[in-house]
Coordinates of C-alpha atoms in Angstrom, one line a residue:
X1 CA 10.2 -38.0 138.4
X2 CA 7.4 -40.6 138.4
X3 CA 3.8 -39.9 139.5
X4 CA 4.1 -42.0 142.7
X5 CA 7.3 -40.2 143.8
X6 CA 5.7 -36.8 143.0
X7 CA 2.6 -37.7 145.2
X8 CA 4.8 -38.9 148.0
X9 CA 6.9 -35.7 147.9
X10 CA 3.8 -33.6 147.9
X11 CA 2.4 -35.5 150.9
X12 CA 5.7 -34.9 152.8
X13 CA 5.5 -31.2 152.1
X14 CA 2.0 -31.1 153.3
X15 CA 0.5 -30.1 149.9
X16 CA -3.3 -29.7 150.0
X17 CA -3.5 -30.0 153.8
X18 CA -2.8 -28.0 156.9
X19 CA 0.8 -26.9 157.5
X20 CA 2.9 -29.5 159.2
X21 CA 3.7 -29.1 162.8
X22 CA 6.9 -27.2 163.5
X23 CA 10.0 -29.2 164.4
X24 CA 11.1 -28.4 167.9
X25 CA 14.9 -27.9 168.3
X26 CA 16.6 -27.3 171.6
X27 CA 19.7 -25.2 170.8
X28 CA 22.4 -23.8 173.1
X29 CA 20.5 -20.6 173.1
X30 CA 17.1 -22.1 173.9
X31 CA 14.2 -23.8 172.2
X32 CA 13.4 -22.9 168.6
X33 CA 10.5 -24.0 166.4
X34 CA 11.5 -24.8 162.8
X35 CA 9.3 -24.8 159.7
X36 CA 10.4 -25.7 156.2
X37 CA 9.4 -23.2 153.5
X38 CA 10.6 -24.9 150.3
X39 CA 8.3 -22.9 148.1
X40 CA 9.8 -19.4 148.9
X41 CA 12.2 -17.8 146.4
X42 CA 15.3 -16.9 148.4
X43 CA 19.0 -16.5 147.8
X44 CA 22.1 -16.2 149.9
X45 CA 23.5 -13.8 147.4
X46 CA 20.9 -11.1 147.6
X47 CA 23.1 -8.3 146.5
X48 CA 23.6 -10.0 143.1
X49 CA 20.7 -7.8 141.9
X50 CA 23.0 -4.7 142.0
X51 CA 25.7 -6.5 140.0
X52 CA 23.1 -7.7 137.5
X53 CA 22.0 -4.1 137.1
X54 CA 25.6 -3.1 136.5
X55 CA 25.9 -5.7 133.8
X56 CA 22.6 -4.8 132.2
X57 CA 23.5 -1.1 132.1
X58 CA 26.8 -1.9 130.4
X59 CA 25.4 -4.6 128.1
X60 CA 28.4 -6.8 128.5
X61 CA 26.6 -9.9 129.7
X62 CA 24.2 -9.8 126.8
X63 CA 27.1 -9.3 124.4
X64 CA 28.9 -12.3 125.9
X65 CA 25.9 -14.6 125.6
X66 CA 25.0 -13.5 122.1
X67 CA 28.6 -14.1 120.9
X68 CA 28.7 -17.6 122.4
X69 CA 29.1 -20.3 119.7
X70 CA 27.1 -22.9 121.8
X71 CA 24.2 -24.4 119.8
X72 CA 21.8 -27.2 120.4
X73 CA 19.5 -29.2 118.1
X74 CA 17.3 -30.7 120.8
X75 CA 14.2 -28.8 122.0
X76 CA 14.9 -30.1 125.5
X77 CA 18.4 -28.7 125.8
X78 CA 19.0 -25.8 128.1
X79 CA 19.2 -22.2 126.8
X80 CA 22.8 -21.0 126.4
X81 CA 21.9 -18.0 128.6
X82 CA 21.1 -20.5 131.4
X83 CA 24.4 -22.3 130.9
X84 CA 26.6 -19.1 130.9
X85 CA 24.6 -17.6 133.8
X86 CA 25.2 -20.8 135.8
X87 CA 28.9 -20.5 135.1
X88 CA 28.9 -16.9 136.1
X89 CA 27.1 -17.6 139.4
X90 CA 29.5 -20.4 140.2
X91 CA 32.6 -18.2 139.6
X92 CA 31.1 -15.3 141.6
X93 CA 30.3 -17.6 144.5
X94 CA 34.0 -18.7 144.6
X95 CA 33.4 -22.3 143.4
X96 CA 36.3 -24.3 142.0
X97 CA 34.6 -27.5 141.0
X98 CA 31.6 -28.4 138.8
X99 CA 30.1 -30.4 141.7
X100 CA 29.8 -27.2 143.6
X101 CA 27.2 -26.0 141.1
X102 CA 24.6 -28.2 142.8
X103 CA 24.6 -25.7 145.7
X104 CA 23.1 -23.1 143.4
X105 CA 20.3 -25.2 141.9
X106 CA 17.6 -23.8 144.2
X107 CA 18.6 -20.1 143.8
X108 CA 15.6 -18.9 141.7
X109 CA 16.2 -15.2 142.7
X110 CA 19.7 -15.1 141.2
X111 CA 18.4 -16.8 138.1
X112 CA 15.7 -14.2 137.7
X113 CA 18.2 -11.4 138.2
X114 CA 20.3 -12.6 135.3
X115 CA 17.3 -13.3 133.1
X116 CA 17.7 -17.1 133.3
X117 CA 15.0 -19.7 133.2
X118 CA 16.8 -21.9 135.7
X119 CA 20.2 -22.9 137.1
X120 CA 21.4 -25.9 135.1
X121 CA 23.0 -28.9 136.6
X122 CA 26.8 -29.5 136.8
X123 CA 26.5 -32.2 134.1
X124 CA 24.6 -29.9 131.7
X125 CA 27.3 -27.2 132.2
X126 CA 30.1 -29.7 131.6
X127 CA 28.5 -31.1 128.5
X128 CA 27.7 -27.6 127.1
X129 CA 31.3 -26.5 127.4
X130 CA 32.4 -29.7 125.6
X131 CA 30.3 -28.7 122.6
X132 CA 32.5 -25.6 122.0
X133 CA 35.7 -26.5 120.1
X134 CA 39.1 -24.9 120.7
X135 CA 39.0 -22.5 117.7
X136 CA 35.4 -21.3 118.4
X137 CA 36.2 -20.8 122.1
X138 CA 39.3 -18.7 121.4
X139 CA 37.4 -16.6 118.8
X140 CA 34.6 -16.0 121.4
X141 CA 36.5 -15.5 124.7
X142 CA 39.6 -13.6 123.6
X143 CA 37.7 -10.7 122.1
X144 CA 35.4 -10.6 125.2
X145 CA 38.4 -10.3 127.5
X146 CA 40.0 -7.6 125.3
X147 CA 36.6 -5.7 125.3
X148 CA 36.4 -5.8 129.1
X149 CA 39.7 -3.8 129.4
X150 CA 40.6 -2.1 126.1
X151 CA 38.7 1.2 126.6
X152 CA 40.6 1.8 129.9
X153 CA 44.0 1.6 128.2
X154 CA 44.2 5.2 127.0
X155 CA 46.7 6.1 129.8
X156 CA 50.2 4.7 130.1
X157 CA 50.1 1.2 131.7
X158 CA 52.4 -1.7 132.5
X159 CA 51.8 -5.3 131.2
X160 CA 52.9 -8.0 133.7
X161 CA 53.3 -11.6 132.6
X162 CA 53.5 -14.6 134.9
X163 CA 53.3 -18.4 134.9
X164 CA 51.3 -20.2 137.6
X165 CA 51.4 -23.9 138.3
X166 CA 48.1 -25.7 138.7
X167 CA 48.6 -29.2 140.3
X168 CA 46.3 -32.0 139.0
X169 CA 45.1 -35.2 140.6
X170 CA 43.6 -37.1 137.7
X171 CA 44.2 -38.3 134.2
X172 CA 43.7 -34.9 132.4
X173 CA 45.0 -34.0 129.0
X174 CA 48.2 -32.2 129.4
X175 CA 48.8 -33.4 132.9
X176 CA 52.6 -33.8 132.8
X177 CA 55.3 -33.6 135.3
X178 CA 57.2 -30.3 134.9
X179 CA 58.3 -27.5 137.1
X180 CA 56.2 -27.7 140.3
X181 CA 57.9 -26.1 143.3
X182 CA 55.1 -26.7 145.8
X183 CA 54.3 -30.3 144.8
X184 CA 57.3 -31.9 143.1
X185 CA 56.6 -34.8 140.8
X186 CA 52.9 -33.9 140.7
X187 CA 51.4 -33.6 137.2
X188 CA 50.2 -30.1 136.5
X189 CA 48.9 -27.5 134.0
X190 CA 50.6 -24.1 133.6
X191 CA 48.6 -20.8 133.4
X192 CA 50.4 -18.0 131.5
X193 CA 48.6 -14.8 132.5
X194 CA 48.8 -11.4 131.0
X195 CA 47.8 -8.6 133.4
X196 CA 47.2 -4.9 133.3
X197 CA 49.3 -4.1 136.3
X198 CA 47.9 -0.6 137.1
X199 CA 44.3 -1.8 137.2
X200 CA 45.0 -5.5 138.0
X201 CA 42.9 -6.7 135.1
X202 CA 43.5 -9.8 132.9
X203 CA 44.0 -9.5 129.2
X204 CA 44.4 -13.2 128.4
X205 CA 45.1 -16.5 130.0
X206 CA 46.8 -19.4 128.3
X207 CA 46.5 -22.9 129.8
X208 CA 49.4 -25.2 128.8
X209 CA 50.6 -28.7 129.8
X210 CA 52.9 -29.1 132.8
X211 CA 56.0 -29.3 130.7
X212 CA 55.3 -26.0 128.9
X213 CA 56.1 -23.8 131.9
X214 CA 58.9 -21.8 130.2
X215 CA 58.3 -18.4 128.5
X216 CA 58.9 -19.9 125.0
X217 CA 55.4 -21.3 125.2
X218 CA 53.9 -17.8 125.9
X219 CA 55.9 -16.0 123.2
X220 CA 53.3 -16.4 120.5
X221 CA 50.5 -15.3 122.8
X222 CA 52.5 -12.3 123.9
X223 CA 53.2 -11.2 120.3
X224 CA 49.6 -11.7 119.2
X225 CA 48.3 -9.7 122.2
X226 CA 50.7 -6.8 121.5
X227 CA 49.6 -6.7 117.8
X228 CA 45.9 -6.7 118.8
X229 CA 46.4 -3.8 121.2
X230 CA 47.8 -1.6 118.5
X231 CA 48.1 2.0 119.7
X232 CA 47.0 1.0 123.2
X233 CA 50.1 -1.1 123.8
X234 CA 51.7 -0.9 127.2
X235 CA 54.4 1.6 128.2
X236 CA 56.4 -1.3 129.6
X237 CA 56.3 -5.1 129.6
X238 CA 57.6 -6.5 132.9
X239 CA 58.4 -10.1 133.9
X240 CA 60.4 -12.2 136.2
X241 CA 63.5 -14.3 135.4
X242 CA 61.5 -16.9 133.4
X243 CA 61.0 -14.3 130.7
X244 CA 64.4 -12.8 130.3
X245 CA 65.5 -14.8 127.3
X246 CA 66.2 -14.3 123.6
X247 CA 62.8 -15.4 122.3
X248 CA 60.8 -13.0 124.5
X249 CA 63.4 -10.2 123.9
X250 CA 63.2 -10.5 120.1
X251 CA 59.4 -10.6 120.2
X252 CA 59.4 -7.3 122.1
X253 CA 62.2 -5.6 120.2
X254 CA 60.7 -6.4 116.8
X255 CA 57.6 -4.5 117.9
X256 CA 59.7 -1.7 119.5
X257 CA 58.1 -2.5 122.8
X258 CA 59.9 -1.3 126.0
X259 CA 60.6 -3.9 128.6
X260 CA 62.1 -4.6 132.0
X261 CA 62.9 -8.3 132.6
X262 CA 64.8 -10.0 135.3
X263 CA 67.7 -12.4 134.3
X264 CA 68.4 -15.8 135.7
X265 CA 71.5 -16.2 137.9
X266 CA 73.5 -18.1 135.3
X267 CA 77.3 -18.3 135.4
X268 CA 77.8 -15.6 132.8
X269 CA 75.5 -13.3 134.8
X270 CA 77.3 -14.1 138.0
X271 CA 80.7 -13.4 136.3
X272 CA 79.3 -10.0 135.2
X273 CA 78.2 -9.2 138.8
X274 CA 81.7 -10.1 140.1
X275 CA 83.3 -7.8 137.6
X276 CA 81.0 -4.8 138.3
X277 CA 81.1 -5.0 142.1
X278 CA 84.5 -3.3 142.3
X279 CA 83.2 -0.2 140.5
X280 CA 83.1 3.0 142.4
X281 CA 80.2 4.7 140.4
X282 CA 77.3 2.8 142.1
X283 CA 74.3 5.1 142.5
X284 CA 73.3 6.4 145.9
X285 CA 71.0 4.1 147.8
X286 CA 67.3 4.7 147.3
X287 CA 64.6 4.7 149.9
X288 CA 64.9 0.9 150.2
X289 CA 68.7 0.9 150.4
X290 CA 69.3 -0.3 146.9
X291 CA 72.3 0.7 144.8
X292 CA 72.4 0.4 141.0
X293 CA 74.9 0.3 138.2
X294 CA 74.5 -0.4 134.5
X295 CA 76.6 -2.3 132.0
X296 CA 76.4 -4.1 128.6
X297 CA 76.0 -7.8 128.3
X298 CA 75.7 -10.4 125.6
X299 CA 74.8 -13.9 126.9
X300 CA 75.3 -17.1 125.0
X301 CA 72.4 -17.3 122.5
X302 CA 71.7 -13.6 122.4
X303 CA 71.9 -11.9 119.0
X304 CA 73.2 -8.6 120.4
X305 CA 74.6 -6.8 123.4
X306 CA 71.9 -5.3 125.6
X307 CA 71.7 -2.9 128.5
X308 CA 71.6 -4.6 131.9
X309 CA 71.1 -3.0 135.4
X310 CA 72.6 -4.6 138.5
X311 CA 70.8 -3.8 141.7
X312 CA 72.4 -4.6 145.0
X313 CA 71.2 -4.2 148.6
X314 CA 73.2 -4.8 151.8
X315 CA 71.8 -7.4 154.2
X316 CA 71.9 -5.7 157.6
X317 CA 69.8 -8.1 159.6
X318 CA 70.5 -11.6 160.9
X319 CA 70.7 -14.5 158.4
X320 CA 69.3 -18.0 158.9
X321 CA 70.4 -20.9 156.6
X322 CA 68.3 -24.0 156.7
X323 CA 69.8 -27.3 155.6
X324 CA 69.4 -31.0 156.3
X325 CA 72.1 -33.3 157.5
X326 CA 72.2 -36.7 155.8
X327 CA 69.0 -35.7 154.1
X328 CA 67.0 -36.1 157.4
X329 CA 67.9 -34.0 160.3
X330 CA 67.1 -30.3 160.0
X331 CA 69.8 -27.9 160.9
X332 CA 69.6 -24.1 161.1
X333 CA 72.7 -22.0 161.0
X334 CA 72.3 -18.5 162.3
X335 CA 74.7 -15.7 161.4
X336 CA 75.0 -12.0 162.1
X337 CA 75.0 -9.2 159.5
X338 CA 78.5 -10.1 158.5
X339 CA 80.5 -13.3 158.5
X340 CA 83.7 -11.7 159.7
X341 CA 84.6 -8.3 160.9
X342 CA 84.8 -5.9 157.9
X343 CA 82.9 -8.2 155.5
X344 CA 79.5 -7.3 154.1
X345 CA 76.7 -9.4 152.8
X346 CA 74.7 -8.3 149.7
X347 CA 71.7 -9.6 147.8
X348 CA 71.6 -8.7 144.1
X349 CA 69.4 -8.9 141.0
X350 CA 70.2 -8.3 137.3
X351 CA 67.7 -6.8 134.9
X352 CA 67.7 -6.4 131.1
X353 CA 65.9 -3.3 129.8
X354 CA 65.9 -1.0 126.8
X355 CA 64.2 2.0 128.5
X356 CA 66.1 5.2 129.5
X357 CA 64.4 5.7 132.9
X358 CA 66.8 7.2 135.5
X359 CA 69.0 4.5 136.9
X360 CA 67.7 5.1 140.4
X361 CA 64.1 4.3 139.3
X362 CA 64.8 0.9 137.9
X363 CA 64.7 -1.0 141.2
X364 CA 61.5 0.7 142.3
X365 CA 59.9 0.1 138.9
X366 CA 60.5 -3.7 139.3
X367 CA 59.4 -3.6 143.0
X368 CA 56.0 -2.3 141.9
X369 CA 55.5 -5.8 140.4
X370 CA 54.7 -7.0 143.9
X371 CA 51.2 -5.6 143.4
X372 CA 50.8 -7.7 140.3
X373 CA 51.9 -10.7 142.2
X374 CA 49.0 -10.1 144.6
X375 CA 46.6 -10.1 141.6
X376 CA 48.1 -13.4 140.4
X377 CA 47.7 -14.9 143.9
X378 CA 44.1 -13.6 144.1
X379 CA 43.2 -15.2 140.8
X380 CA 44.7 -18.5 141.7
X381 CA 43.5 -18.8 145.3
X382 CA 40.3 -16.7 145.6
X383 CA 38.8 -17.3 142.1
X384 CA 38.3 -20.4 140.0
X385 CA 41.2 -19.8 137.6
X386 CA 42.9 -23.0 138.6
X387 CA 39.6 -25.0 139.1
X388 CA 36.8 -26.5 137.0
X389 CA 39.2 -29.1 135.6
X390 CA 38.1 -31.7 133.0
X391 CA 39.8 -34.5 131.2
X392 CA 40.2 -32.4 128.1
X393 CA 42.4 -29.3 128.0
X394 CA 40.0 -27.2 125.9
X395 CA 37.3 -26.9 128.6
X396 CA 39.9 -25.9 131.2
X397 CA 41.1 -23.2 128.8
X398 CA 37.5 -21.9 128.2
X399 CA 36.7 -21.8 131.9
X400 CA 40.0 -20.1 132.7
X401 CA 39.2 -17.3 130.3
X402 CA 35.6 -17.1 131.5
X403 CA 36.9 -16.8 135.1
X404 CA 39.3 -14.0 134.0
X405 CA 36.3 -12.2 132.3
X406 CA 34.1 -12.4 135.4
X407 CA 37.0 -11.3 137.5
X408 CA 37.4 -8.2 135.3
X409 CA 33.7 -7.4 135.5
X410 CA 33.7 -7.8 139.3
X411 CA 36.8 -5.7 139.6
X412 CA 35.2 -2.8 137.7
X413 CA 32.1 -3.2 139.8
X414 CA 34.2 -2.9 143.0
X415 CA 36.1 0.0 141.6
X416 CA 32.8 1.8 140.9
X417 CA 31.8 1.2 144.5
X418 CA 35.1 2.0 146.0
X419 CA 37.3 4.1 143.6
X420 CA 39.9 5.1 146.2
X421 CA 41.2 1.5 146.7
X422 CA 40.9 -2.0 145.4
X423 CA 38.9 -4.7 147.1
X424 CA 40.0 -8.3 146.7
X425 CA 37.4 -11.1 146.5
X426 CA 38.0 -12.2 150.1
X427 CA 36.8 -8.7 151.1
X428 CA 34.4 -7.7 148.4
X429 CA 32.3 -10.9 148.2
X430 CA 31.1 -10.8 151.8
X431 CA 30.6 -7.0 151.6
X432 CA 29.0 -6.6 148.1
X433 CA 27.4 -10.0 147.4
X434 CA 26.4 -11.8 150.6
X435 CA 22.9 -11.0 151.8
X436 CA 19.8 -13.1 152.5
X437 CA 17.3 -12.1 149.9
X438 CA 13.6 -13.2 149.8
X439 CA 11.6 -12.4 146.7
X440 CA 7.8 -11.7 146.9
X441 CA 5.8 -11.3 143.7
X442 CA 2.4 -9.6 143.5
X443 CA 0.6 -7.8 140.7
X444 CA 3.4 -8.4 138.3
X445 CA 5.8 -6.7 140.6
X446 CA 8.7 -8.4 142.4
X447 CA 9.9 -7.1 145.7
X448 CA 13.3 -8.4 147.1
X449 CA 13.8 -8.1 150.9
X450 CA 17.5 -8.0 151.8
X451 CA 19.1 -8.8 155.1
X452 CA 22.8 -7.9 155.0
X453 CA 25.1 -10.4 156.6
X454 CA 28.1 -8.1 156.9
X455 CA 28.8 -6.1 160.0
X456 CA 29.4 -2.8 158.1
X457 CA 26.0 -2.3 156.6
X458 CA 26.5 1.5 156.8
X459 CA 29.6 1.3 154.6
X460 CA 27.8 -1.1 152.3
X461 CA 24.9 1.3 151.5
X462 CA 27.4 4.1 150.6
X463 CA 29.1 1.8 148.2
X464 CA 25.8 0.8 146.6
X465 CA 25.1 4.6 146.1
X466 CA 28.4 5.0 144.3
X467 CA 27.5 2.1 141.9
X468 CA 24.1 3.7 141.3
X469 CA 25.8 7.0 140.3
X470 CA 28.0 5.2 137.7
X471 CA 24.9 3.4 136.3
X472 CA 22.9 6.7 136.1
X473 CA 25.8 8.3 134.3
X474 CA 25.8 5.6 131.6
X475 CA 22.0 5.7 131.2
X476 CA 22.0 9.5 130.9
X477 CA 24.7 9.3 128.2
X478 CA 22.8 6.5 126.4
X479 CA 19.7 8.6 126.2
X480 CA 21.6 11.4 124.4
X481 CA 23.7 9.1 122.1
X482 CA 21.8 6.1 120.8
X483 CA 24.9 4.4 119.3
X484 CA 26.9 4.9 122.5
X485 CA 29.3 2.1 123.6
X486 CA 27.8 1.8 127.1
X487 CA 30.6 -0.4 128.4
X488 CA 33.3 2.1 127.1
X489 CA 31.4 5.0 128.7
X490 CA 31.3 3.2 132.0
X491 CA 35.0 2.4 132.0
X492 CA 35.9 5.9 131.2
X493 CA 33.7 7.2 134.0
X494 CA 35.4 4.7 136.5
X495 CA 38.9 5.4 135.2
X496 CA 38.5 9.1 135.6
X497 CA 37.6 8.6 139.2
X498 CA 40.5 6.2 140.0
X499 CA 43.2 7.9 137.8
X500 CA 44.7 10.0 140.7
X501 CA 44.9 6.8 142.8
X502 CA 46.7 4.5 140.4
X503 CA 49.3 7.0 139.3
X504 CA 50.2 5.6 135.8
X505 CA 53.8 5.9 134.7
X506 CA 54.7 8.1 131.8
X507 CA 56.0 6.6 128.5
X508 CA 59.7 6.1 128.8
X509 CA 62.1 7.3 126.1
X510 CA 63.8 4.7 123.9
X511 CA 67.5 4.0 124.0
X512 CA 69.4 4.1 120.7
X513 CA 69.9 0.7 119.1
X514 CA 73.1 -1.1 120.0
X515 CA 75.1 -3.3 117.7

């Protein structure tokens, strides 16, 4: 900024003179006198200081920053701590675009809480991420994601895999027209996500072009992830119909990994269902009214016969069929529970599995996947997993993994505050983040005055107490054991408190191999 502009700005702010007269504003509630205080250090995310203490006690933010491969040669370049701290603040605030970073530029309180010198601009953040190549980004982010979850995987858990479509509106690398049910013929990216279902935490995210939506493009990432987990591999891998194919099945069977995958409704699958419907040994209906029967099936392209479980459920309510006449006029056909007297309507699904769970438990085990679908929806709509898009695919991949990492940290933070239940971002951000904070420094001491914006301030304070107990536990253990893994200690403390709530499944027995 030039000297003339700086003097003009100082004159407008009233520097070196008496405070400017207040601005009179006549509101619907009466007259108010407004004064601008641009020199005060304030933040709309005052409770970030508690989350910063959580990260400091565990040491994960320092570990993430020190492992970052970002390097500059210029002395005027921003510090990488400022770059990563700005990205963290943007993700926590729920931003989805680089342009939204500008709203954080004046937040000196949040920057101080994270040990930053300043909040960098959107251009500085975008250029900094461009300096990290694909190999260096993977070598940095994938171990960080694994470290954020690994110590909590000492109990049986389920790995859910899913593919989400991310529509694009520019000329980005990998923006191709593929499977896009919500916006047909719109170019997109595909996010293959690997989730710890019991805890709703992310192990890895792979960003692919729009045409790479099938599971064959996630096969290598799945195999690599299972190999890295070693003895902490899941008790079960679960996926929808997009993953019930030979490539994924062989990847799992070669590692003796139990699985439960849904099959597509192909002609051969439908032929099997038609053959099995006449059997009289269907299981008794479970609590949801589902009946099950098992069979052996070898589809075209499969190398062996595999166990499949057919689940059917009678449709007892009314049915509505929507269709368009001549491609324009909408017509709705309503039907009762049966088409003709004595006829029944059923919906069915077919699963391929190699675990020997009781037959009656298979349907419920797959229905539990609905909780994982909630996590995928939260990541896509409440976090920036599908945002921060750039022209090159590499930066989108880096930010997607960074978003998953911050999501994991925030999830553990919310679990420490509320171990009896999980809080989604739409609930936890207003409760545990939003508060007007004003910092006052005097005699080398900073005092932060917080004004909660949430209506349940009494609940909020109890949650902050729970977080403080978790932090004190880690600090006390670190004083006794100097080489203690503070993050692992924190995860074990939180996991012990939520273990009765999540109710992990026991490892299933293996079925004998079939020829």
